[in-house]
Amino acid sequence: MKKVRKAVIPAAGWGTRFLLVTKAVPKEMLPIVDRPVIHYVVEEAVQAGIEEIVIVTARHKRAIEDYFDRFFELEQRLLQAGKTEECAQVQRLSEMARLVYVRQPEALGNGHAVLCARHVIGDEPFLVLWGDDFIHAAPLRARQLLDVYEELGGSVLSLMRFGPEGIARAAMATVQPLRDNVYRVLSLIEKPSPEQIVSDLAAVSGWLLTPGIFPVLETIAPGRGGEIWLPEAVSVLAQEEPVYGCEVRNAVFYDAGNRLNYLKANIELALRRDDLRDDLLAYLRQLLATFDTGDEVC
Ligand code: UTP
């Protein structure tokens, strides 16, 4: 069985659900507290032992490359100002992972973005993580997928149970249970209509895929919006070879591609930080009290 050494992070989309800011700032670069969303995504891949990460970018996404690059002038300034810890943090960032950048010339869909990385991935299994959402789980979500892969082989999808509102917006899986949290995935349907809903298991970011996905991506007809969607290609792959689903244990899903979830992620991760928790809690309590009495200031 081949080792999973590489990951692809598609980050070349338009982010139209997050306009206006995405006109000038990639949604993958929106901050969750004090680091961009894509930082958390790269962190998971690194923690899972991934050796090389391919980030798929586009013309308007240069900020991503700058973020992970060295910045000598800044480092010098920090050192001169005696801010050695800040300087070390900035340096560590550029050493975080071995990154390869690939351009997607046109935003033809998240599946097409994965196809753009084919020549770097080659004939190996690999991980796909979206650039605009991440999961905190114990054990690490990527580790949970790798465990299933190492046991069964084949592709492994991250599954989470969604409520009715989420189901209408996600790629929902038809599955056959294998054992506790592991399933055989029979098909995926993106944004199902009410009569198409057969389960509450959504395939979220975090796809461990065999290279068998590439010929499918190359030949599949464009779907909704004229785009090539990864879930549709994975659904075809499931007819050709085993695709498994791992319902991620102890997981919290943070989605920065959507305004409300983005705000929730910021509040939640800030509340988990020792340096912010107490002051933020006090502020939120005060704010809630004001809103409850209807005295909010305009
Ligand atoms: P999304 O489908 O959520 O991104 O893809 P989007 O198209 O930017 O979103 P909206 O609907 O316009 O708001 C998930 C990931 O795939 C990337 C995105 O950048 C995001 O990180 N993506 C999407 C690409 O790399 N290329 C594409 O053509 C589309």
PDB file of N, CA and C in Angstrom, residues 209-294:
ATOM      1  N   LEU A 209      -7.841  10.512  -1.421  1.00  0.00           N
ATOM      2  CA  LEU A 209      -8.228   9.971  -2.725  1.00  0.00           C
ATOM      3  C   LEU A 209      -7.099   9.166  -3.354  1.00  0.00           C
ATOM      4  N   THR A 210      -7.490   8.136  -4.104  1.00  0.00           N
ATOM      5  CA  THR A 210      -6.498   7.407  -4.898  1.00  0.00           C
ATOM      6  C   THR A 210      -6.300   8.191  -6.202  1.00  0.00           C
ATOM      7  N   PRO A 211      -5.198   7.936  -6.917  1.00  0.00           N
ATOM      8  CA  PRO A 211      -4.998   8.651  -8.189  1.00  0.00           C
ATOM      9  C   PRO A 211      -6.049   8.282  -9.234  1.00  0.00           C
ATOM     10  N   GLY A 212      -6.875   7.269  -8.938  1.00  0.00           N
ATOM     11  CA  GLY A 212      -7.978   6.902  -9.833  1.00  0.00           C
ATOM     12  C   GLY A 212      -8.946   8.056 -10.058  1.00  0.00           C
ATOM     13  N   ILE A 213      -8.890   9.070  -9.210  1.00  0.00           N
ATOM     14  CA  ILE A 213      -9.792  10.216  -9.355  1.00  0.00           C
ATOM     15  C   ILE A 213      -9.419  11.061 -10.590  1.00  0.00           C
ATOM     16  N   PHE A 214      -8.139  11.031 -10.999  1.00  0.00           N
ATOM     17  CA  PHE A 214      -7.713  11.929 -12.078  1.00  0.00           C
ATOM     18  C   PHE A 214      -8.374  11.625 -13.430  1.00  0.00           C
ATOM     19  N   PRO A 215      -8.379  10.341 -13.878  1.00  0.00           N
ATOM     20  CA  PRO A 215      -9.063  10.083 -15.156  1.00  0.00           C
ATOM     21  C   PRO A 215     -10.541  10.459 -15.097  1.00  0.00           C
ATOM     22  N   VAL A 216     -11.154  10.326 -13.916  1.00  0.00           N
ATOM     23  CA  VAL A 216     -12.575  10.690 -13.798  1.00  0.00           C
ATOM     24  C   VAL A 216     -12.710  12.204 -13.955  1.00  0.00           C
ATOM     25  N   LEU A 217     -11.857  12.953 -13.267  1.00  0.00           N
ATOM     26  CA  LEU A 217     -11.926  14.419 -13.353  1.00  0.00           C
ATOM     27  C   LEU A 217     -11.674  14.900 -14.778  1.00  0.00           C
ATOM     28  N   GLU A 218     -10.840  14.164 -15.480  1.00  0.00           N
ATOM     29  CA  GLU A 218     -10.485  14.575 -16.837  1.00  0.00           C
ATOM     30  C   GLU A 218     -11.638  14.387 -17.816  1.00  0.00           C
ATOM     31  N   THR A 219     -12.487  13.374 -17.522  1.00  0.00           N
ATOM     32  CA  THR A 219     -13.506  13.021 -18.521  1.00  0.00           C
ATOM     33  C   THR A 219     -14.920  13.423 -18.103  1.00  0.00           C
ATOM     34  N   ILE A 220     -15.127  13.753 -16.849  1.00  0.00           N
ATOM     35  CA  ILE A 220     -16.483  14.038 -16.373  1.00  0.00           C
ATOM     36  C   ILE A 220     -17.015  15.327 -17.024  1.00  0.00           C
ATOM     37  N   ALA A 221     -18.305  15.313 -17.332  1.00  0.00           N
ATOM     38  CA  ALA A 221     -18.907  16.513 -17.934  1.00  0.00           C
ATOM     39  C   ALA A 221     -19.094  17.564 -16.843  1.00  0.00           C
ATOM     40  N   PRO A 222     -18.932  18.840 -17.192  1.00  0.00           N
ATOM     41  CA  PRO A 222     -19.163  19.878 -16.182  1.00  0.00           C
ATOM     42  C   PRO A 222     -20.582  19.773 -15.625  1.00  0.00           C
ATOM     43  N   GLY A 223     -20.712  20.048 -14.336  1.00  0.00           N
ATOM     44  CA  GLY A 223     -22.027  19.963 -13.690  1.00  0.00           C
ATOM     45  C   GLY A 223     -22.617  21.340 -13.461  1.00  0.00           C
ATOM     46  N   ARG A 224     -23.262  21.514 -12.307  1.00  0.00           N
ATOM     47  CA  ARG A 224     -23.917  22.777 -11.958  1.00  0.00           C
ATOM     48  C   ARG A 224     -22.987  23.978 -12.168  1.00  0.00           C
ATOM     49  N   GLY A 225     -23.522  25.014 -12.804  1.00  0.00           N
ATOM     50  CA  GLY A 225     -22.758  26.241 -13.034  1.00  0.00           C
ATOM     51  C   GLY A 225     -21.635  26.058 -14.039  1.00  0.00           C
ATOM     52  N   GLY A 226     -21.659  24.939 -14.785  1.00  0.00           N
ATOM     53  CA  GLY A 226     -20.611  24.692 -15.778  1.00  0.00           C
ATOM     54  C   GLY A 226     -19.277  24.327 -15.129  1.00  0.00           C
ATOM     55  N   GLU A 227     -19.304  23.975 -13.825  1.00  0.00           N
ATOM     56  CA  GLU A 227     -18.055  23.684 -13.113  1.00  0.00           C
ATOM     57  C   GLU A 227     -17.841  22.181 -12.938  1.00  0.00           C
ATOM     58  N   ILE A 228     -16.593  21.796 -12.747  1.00  0.00           N
ATOM     59  CA  ILE A 228     -16.269  20.395 -12.438  1.00  0.00           C
ATOM     60  C   ILE A 228     -16.155  20.284 -10.927  1.00  0.00           C
ATOM     61  N   TRP A 229     -17.058  19.510 -10.341  1.00  0.00           N
ATOM     62  CA  TRP A 229     -17.173  19.413  -8.883  1.00  0.00           C
ATOM     63  C   TRP A 229     -16.513  18.132  -8.398  1.00  0.00           C
ATOM     64  N   LEU A 230     -15.678  18.244  -7.384  1.00  0.00           N
ATOM     65  CA  LEU A 230     -15.026  17.041  -6.841  1.00  0.00           C
ATOM     66  C   LEU A 230     -16.051  16.004  -6.341  1.00  0.00           C
ATOM     67  N   PRO A 231     -17.100  16.404  -5.599  1.00  0.00           N
ATOM     68  CA  PRO A 231     -18.040  15.378  -5.118  1.00  0.00           C
ATOM     69  C   PRO A 231     -18.659  14.570  -6.257  1.00  0.00           C
ATOM     70  N   GLU A 232     -18.951  15.218  -7.386  1.00  0.00           N
ATOM     71  CA  GLU A 232     -19.537  14.477  -8.517  1.00  0.00           C
ATOM     72  C   GLU A 232     -18.542  13.458  -9.052  1.00  0.00           C
ATOM     73  N   ALA A 233     -17.266  13.860  -9.130  1.00  0.00           N
ATOM     74  CA  ALA A 233     -16.239  12.932  -9.626  1.00  0.00           C
ATOM     75  C   ALA A 233     -16.052  11.772  -8.645  1.00  0.00           C
ATOM     76  N   VAL A 234     -16.114  12.055  -7.355  1.00  0.00           N
ATOM     77  CA  VAL A 234     -15.939  11.002  -6.348  1.00  0.00           C
ATOM     78  C   VAL A 234     -17.113  10.015  -6.435  1.00  0.00           C
ATOM     79  N   SER A 235     -18.288  10.539  -6.744  1.00  0.00           N
ATOM     80  CA  SER A 235     -19.460   9.681  -6.889  1.00  0.00           C
ATOM     81  C   SER A 235     -19.255   8.707  -8.058  1.00  0.00           C
ATOM     82  N   VAL A 236     -18.644   9.174  -9.139  1.00  0.00           N
ATOM     83  CA  VAL A 236     -18.337   8.290 -10.276  1.00  0.00           C
ATOM     84  C   VAL A 236     -17.260   7.284  -9.857  1.00  0.00           C
ATOM     85  N   LEU A 237     -16.243   7.777  -9.132  1.00  0.00           N
ATOM     86  CA  LEU A 237     -15.151   6.900  -8.679  1.00  0.00           C
ATOM     87  C   LEU A 237     -15.706   5.737  -7.849  1.00  0.00           C
ATOM     88  N   ALA A 238     -16.750   6.036  -7.048  1.00  0.00           N
ATOM     89  CA  ALA A 238     -17.332   5.012  -6.173  1.00  0.00           C
ATOM     90  C   ALA A 238     -17.976   3.868  -6.966  1.00  0.00           C
ATOM     91  N   GLN A 239     -18.281   4.113  -8.244  1.00  0.00           N
ATOM     92  CA  GLN A 239     -18.812   3.021  -9.095  1.00  0.00           C
ATOM     93  C   GLN A 239     -17.668   2.146  -9.618  1.00  0.00           C
ATOM     94  N   GLU A 240     -16.450   2.695  -9.588  1.00  0.00           N
ATOM     95  CA  GLU A 240     -15.313   1.997 -10.208  1.00  0.00           C
ATOM     96  C   GLU A 240     -14.404   1.297  -9.211  1.00  0.00           C
ATOM     97  N   GLU A 241     -14.283   1.851  -8.005  1.00  0.00           N
ATOM     98  CA  GLU A 241     -13.391   1.261  -6.998  1.00  0.00           C
ATOM     99  C   GLU A 241     -13.916   1.619  -5.610  1.00  0.00           C
ATOM    100  N   PRO A 242     -13.447   0.922  -4.555  1.00  0.00           N
ATOM    101  CA  PRO A 242     -14.003   1.193  -3.229  1.00  0.00           C
ATOM    102  C   PRO A 242     -13.722   2.611  -2.736  1.00  0.00           C
ATOM    103  N   VAL A 243     -14.789   3.247  -2.279  1.00  0.00           N
ATOM    104  CA  VAL A 243     -14.670   4.557  -1.623  1.00  0.00           C
ATOM    105  C   VAL A 243     -15.306   4.390  -0.245  1.00  0.00           C
ATOM    106  N   TYR A 244     -14.558   4.731   0.796  1.00  0.00           N
ATOM    107  CA  TYR A 244     -15.074   4.589   2.158  1.00  0.00           C
ATOM    108  C   TYR A 244     -15.362   5.957   2.762  1.00  0.00           C
ATOM    109  N   GLY A 245     -16.167   5.945   3.803  1.00  0.00           N
ATOM    110  CA  GLY A 245     -16.458   7.173   4.523  1.00  0.00           C
ATOM    111  C   GLY A 245     -16.107   6.959   5.985  1.00  0.00           C
ATOM    112  N   CYS A 246     -15.505   7.973   6.588  1.00  0.00           N
ATOM    113  CA  CYS A 246     -15.172   7.896   8.012  1.00  0.00           C
ATOM    114  C   CYS A 246     -15.935   9.025   8.706  1.00  0.00           C
ATOM    115  N   GLU A 247     -16.903   8.655   9.515  1.00  0.00           N
ATOM    116  CA  GLU A 247     -17.631   9.689  10.268  1.00  0.00           C
ATOM    117  C   GLU A 247     -16.656  10.191  11.332  1.00  0.00           C
ATOM    118  N   VAL A 248     -16.242  11.439  11.185  1.00  0.00           N
ATOM    119  CA  VAL A 248     -15.120  11.931  11.993  1.00  0.00           C
ATOM    120  C   VAL A 248     -15.562  12.030  13.455  1.00  0.00           C
ATOM    121  N   ARG A 249     -14.752  11.428  14.339  1.00  0.00           N
ATOM    122  CA  ARG A 249     -15.087  11.412  15.768  1.00  0.00           C
ATOM    123  C   ARG A 249     -14.663  12.721  16.432  1.00  0.00           C
ATOM    124  N   ASN A 250     -15.398  13.110  17.446  1.00  0.00           N
ATOM    125  CA  ASN A 250     -15.069  14.293  18.272  1.00  0.00           C
ATOM    126  C   ASN A 250     -14.678  15.484  17.412  1.00  0.00           C
ATOM    127  N   ALA A 251     -15.554  15.831  16.469  1.00  0.00           N
ATOM    128  CA  ALA A 251     -15.170  16.833  15.476  1.00  0.00           C
ATOM    129  C   ALA A 251     -15.971  18.123  15.594  1.00  0.00           C
ATOM    130  N   VAL A 252     -15.300  19.241  15.371  1.00  0.00           N
ATOM    131  CA  VAL A 252     -15.989  20.523  15.219  1.00  0.00           C
ATOM    132  C   VAL A 252     -15.565  21.067  13.857  1.00  0.00           C
ATOM    133  N   PHE A 253     -16.568  21.446  13.069  1.00  0.00           N
ATOM    134  CA  PHE A 253     -16.342  21.887  11.695  1.00  0.00           C
ATOM    135  C   PHE A 253     -16.375  23.409  11.662  1.00  0.00           C
ATOM    136  N   TYR A 254     -15.308  24.015  11.142  1.00  0.00           N
ATOM    137  CA  TYR A 254     -15.258  25.478  11.023  1.00  0.00           C
ATOM    138  C   TYR A 254     -15.250  25.839   9.546  1.00  0.00           C
ATOM    139  N   ASP A 255     -16.236  26.623   9.141  1.00  0.00           N
ATOM    140  CA  ASP A 255     -16.392  26.944   7.722  1.00  0.00           C
ATOM    141  C   ASP A 255     -16.281  28.447   7.529  1.00  0.00           C
ATOM    142  N   ALA A 256     -15.233  28.863   6.824  1.00  0.00           N
ATOM    143  CA  ALA A 256     -15.051  30.299   6.625  1.00  0.00           C
ATOM    144  C   ALA A 256     -15.545  30.744   5.249  1.00  0.00           C
ATOM    145  N   GLY A 257     -16.234  29.841   4.544  1.00  0.00           N
ATOM    146  CA  GLY A 257     -16.753  30.220   3.228  1.00  0.00           C
ATOM    147  C   GLY A 257     -18.150  30.797   3.354  1.00  0.00           C
ATOM    148  N   ASN A 258     -18.606  30.926   4.581  1.00  0.00           N
ATOM    149  CA  ASN A 258     -20.001  31.298   4.839  1.00  0.00           C
ATOM    150  C   ASN A 258     -19.992  32.290   6.008  1.00  0.00           C
ATOM    151  N   ARG A 259     -20.669  33.402   5.869  1.00  0.00           N
ATOM    152  CA  ARG A 259     -20.533  34.517   6.824  1.00  0.00           C
ATOM    153  C   ARG A 259     -20.808  34.127   8.277  1.00  0.00           C
ATOM    154  N   LEU A 260     -21.968  33.482   8.501  1.00  0.00           N
ATOM    155  CA  LEU A 260     -22.352  33.185   9.880  1.00  0.00           C
ATOM    156  C   LEU A 260     -21.367  32.194  10.516  1.00  0.00           C
ATOM    157  N   ASN A 261     -21.028  31.145   9.785  1.00  0.00           N
ATOM    158  CA  ASN A 261     -20.097  30.157  10.340  1.00  0.00           C
ATOM    159  C   ASN A 261     -18.718  30.757  10.571  1.00  0.00           C
ATOM    160  N   TYR A 262     -18.354  31.697   9.722  1.00  0.00           N
ATOM    161  CA  TYR A 262     -17.067  32.385   9.880  1.00  0.00           C
ATOM    162  C   TYR A 262     -17.045  33.162  11.205  1.00  0.00           C
ATOM    163  N   LEU A 263     -18.137  33.874  11.472  1.00  0.00           N
ATOM    164  CA  LEU A 263     -18.209  34.637  12.728  1.00  0.00           C
ATOM    165  C   LEU A 263     -18.162  33.690  13.929  1.00  0.00           C
ATOM    166  N   LYS A 264     -18.887  32.579  13.818  1.00  0.00           N
ATOM    167  CA  LYS A 264     -18.906  31.603  14.923  1.00  0.00           C
ATOM    168  C   LYS A 264     -17.500  31.060  15.160  1.00  0.00           C
ATOM    169  N   ALA A 265     -16.771  30.760  14.063  1.00  0.00           N
ATOM    170  CA  ALA A 265     -15.420  30.201  14.196  1.00  0.00           C
ATOM    171  C   ALA A 265     -14.511  31.179  14.920  1.00  0.00           C
ATOM    172  N   ASN A 266     -14.634  32.459  14.590  1.00  0.00           N
ATOM    173  CA  ASN A 266     -13.793  33.469  15.242  1.00  0.00           C
ATOM    174  C   ASN A 266     -14.072  33.539  16.733  1.00  0.00           C
ATOM    175  N   ILE A 267     -15.348  33.554  17.084  1.00  0.00           N
ATOM    176  CA  ILE A 267     -15.691  33.667  18.506  1.00  0.00           C
ATOM    177  C   ILE A 267     -15.221  32.417  19.251  1.00  0.00           C
ATOM    178  N   GLU A 268     -15.496  31.254  18.648  1.00  0.00           N
ATOM    179  CA  GLU A 268     -15.164  30.010  19.344  1.00  0.00           C
ATOM    180  C   GLU A 268     -13.657  29.837  19.534  1.00  0.00           C
ATOM    181  N   LEU A 269     -12.894  30.107  18.478  1.00  0.00           N
ATOM    182  CA  LEU A 269     -11.443  29.908  18.625  1.00  0.00           C
ATOM    183  C   LEU A 269     -10.833  30.968  19.538  1.00  0.00           C
ATOM    184  N   ALA A 270     -11.419  32.162  19.543  1.00  0.00           N
ATOM    185  CA  ALA A 270     -10.921  33.193  20.466  1.00  0.00           C
ATOM    186  C   ALA A 270     -11.213  32.771  21.907  1.00  0.00           C
ATOM    187  N   LEU A 271     -12.393  32.175  22.128  1.00  0.00           N
ATOM    188  CA  LEU A 271     -12.746  31.735  23.488  1.00  0.00           C
ATOM    189  C   LEU A 271     -11.855  30.589  23.959  1.00  0.00           C
ATOM    190  N   ARG A 272     -11.234  29.892  23.018  1.00  0.00           N
ATOM    191  CA  ARG A 272     -10.324  28.797  23.396  1.00  0.00           C
ATOM    192  C   ARG A 272      -8.917  29.299  23.706  1.00  0.00           C
ATOM    193  N   ARG A 273      -8.703  30.595  23.513  1.00  0.00           N
ATOM    194  CA  ARG A 273      -7.344  31.124  23.755  1.00  0.00           C
ATOM    195  C   ARG A 273      -7.245  31.777  25.120  1.00  0.00           C
ATOM    196  N   ASP A 274      -6.200  31.389  25.869  1.00  0.00           N
ATOM    197  CA  ASP A 274      -6.032  31.907  27.233  1.00  0.00           C
ATOM    198  C   ASP A 274      -5.905  33.423  27.261  1.00  0.00           C
ATOM    199  N   ASP A 275      -5.245  33.991  26.229  1.00  0.00           N
ATOM    200  CA  ASP A 275      -5.006  35.438  26.250  1.00  0.00           C
ATOM    201  C   ASP A 275      -6.251  36.250  25.913  1.00  0.00           C
ATOM    202  N   LEU A 276      -7.316  35.618  25.431  1.00  0.00           N
ATOM    203  CA  LEU A 276      -8.495  36.375  25.003  1.00  0.00           C
ATOM    204  C   LEU A 276      -9.769  36.006  25.754  1.00  0.00           C
ATOM    205  N   ARG A 277      -9.808  34.775  26.296  1.00  0.00           N
ATOM    206  CA  ARG A 277     -11.065  34.217  26.795  1.00  0.00           C
ATOM    207  C   ARG A 277     -11.791  35.131  27.786  1.00  0.00           C
ATOM    208  N   ASP A 278     -11.127  35.538  28.851  1.00  0.00           N
ATOM    209  CA  ASP A 278     -11.816  36.251  29.925  1.00  0.00           C
ATOM    210  C   ASP A 278     -12.380  37.581  29.447  1.00  0.00           C
ATOM    211  N   ASP A 279     -11.560  38.361  28.741  1.00  0.00           N
ATOM    212  CA  ASP A 279     -12.022  39.672  28.272  1.00  0.00           C
ATOM    213  C   ASP A 279     -13.145  39.526  27.255  1.00  0.00           C
ATOM    214  N   LEU A 280     -13.023  38.533  26.380  1.00  0.00           N
ATOM    215  CA  LEU A 280     -14.054  38.357  25.355  1.00  0.00           C
ATOM    216  C   LEU A 280     -15.372  37.902  25.986  1.00  0.00           C
ATOM    217  N   LEU A 281     -15.277  36.974  26.940  1.00  0.00           N
ATOM    218  CA  LEU A 281     -16.490  36.497  27.627  1.00  0.00           C
ATOM    219  C   LEU A 281     -17.195  37.652  28.322  1.00  0.00           C
ATOM    220  N   ALA A 282     -16.413  38.489  29.017  1.00  0.00           N
ATOM    221  CA  ALA A 282     -17.004  39.626  29.727  1.00  0.00           C
ATOM    222  C   ALA A 282     -17.705  40.538  28.724  1.00  0.00           C
ATOM    223  N   TYR A 283     -17.047  40.765  27.596  1.00  0.00           N
ATOM    224  CA  TYR A 283     -17.634  41.626  26.570  1.00  0.00           C
ATOM    225  C   TYR A 283     -18.922  41.016  26.004  1.00  0.00           C
ATOM    226  N   LEU A 284     -18.891  39.703  25.716  1.00  0.00           N
ATOM    227  CA  LEU A 284     -20.074  39.045  25.137  1.00  0.00           C
ATOM    228  C   LEU A 284     -21.248  39.069  26.115  1.00  0.00           C
ATOM    229  N   ARG A 285     -20.945  38.868  27.405  1.00  0.00           N
ATOM    230  CA  ARG A 285     -22.029  38.887  28.410  1.00  0.00           C
ATOM    231  C   ARG A 285     -22.663  40.273  28.457  1.00  0.00           C
ATOM    232  N   GLN A 286     -21.811  41.271  28.435  1.00  0.00           N
ATOM    233  CA  GLN A 286     -22.298  42.656  28.491  1.00  0.00           C
ATOM    234  C   GLN A 286     -23.132  42.956  27.241  1.00  0.00           C
ATOM    235  N   LEU A 287     -22.643  42.487  26.112  1.00  0.00           N
ATOM    236  CA  LEU A 287     -23.332  42.740  24.838  1.00  0.00           C
ATOM    237  C   LEU A 287     -24.699  42.067  24.829  1.00  0.00           C
ATOM    238  N   LEU A 288     -24.727  40.806  25.298  1.00  0.00           N
ATOM    239  CA  LEU A 288     -25.991  40.065  25.325  1.00  0.00           C
ATOM    240  C   LEU A 288     -26.996  40.750  26.231  1.00  0.00           C
ATOM    241  N   ALA A 289     -26.529  41.209  27.387  1.00  0.00           N
ATOM    242  CA  ALA A 289     -27.425  41.891  28.326  1.00  0.00           C
ATOM    243  C   ALA A 289     -28.021  43.130  27.652  1.00  0.00           C
ATOM    244  N   THR A 290     -27.212  43.838  26.902  1.00  0.00           N
ATOM    245  CA  THR A 290     -27.691  45.047  26.226  1.00  0.00           C
ATOM    246  C   THR A 290     -28.730  44.691  25.175  1.00  0.00           C
ATOM    247  N   PHE A 291     -28.438  43.625  24.412  1.00  0.00           N
ATOM    248  CA  PHE A 291     -29.385  43.239  23.360  1.00  0.00           C
ATOM    249  C   PHE A 291     -30.680  42.711  23.969  1.00  0.00           C
ATOM    250  N   ASP A 292     -30.579  41.986  25.108  1.00  0.00           N
ATOM    251  CA  ASP A 292     -31.770  41.431  25.754  1.00  0.00           C
ATOM    252  C   ASP A 292     -32.731  42.526  26.194  1.00  0.00           C
ATOM    253  N   THR A 293     -32.180  43.645  26.679  1.00  0.00           N
ATOM    254  CA  THR A 293     -33.062  44.708  27.151  1.00  0.00           C
ATOM    255  C   THR A 293     -33.495  45.621  26.009  1.00  0.00           C
ATOM    256  N   GLY A 294     -32.973  45.336  24.795  1.00  0.00           N
ATOM    257  CA  GLY A 294     -33.353  46.141  23.646  1.00  0.00           C
ATOM    258  C   GLY A 294     -32.761  47.539  23.658  1.00  0.00           C
TER     259      GLY A 294
END
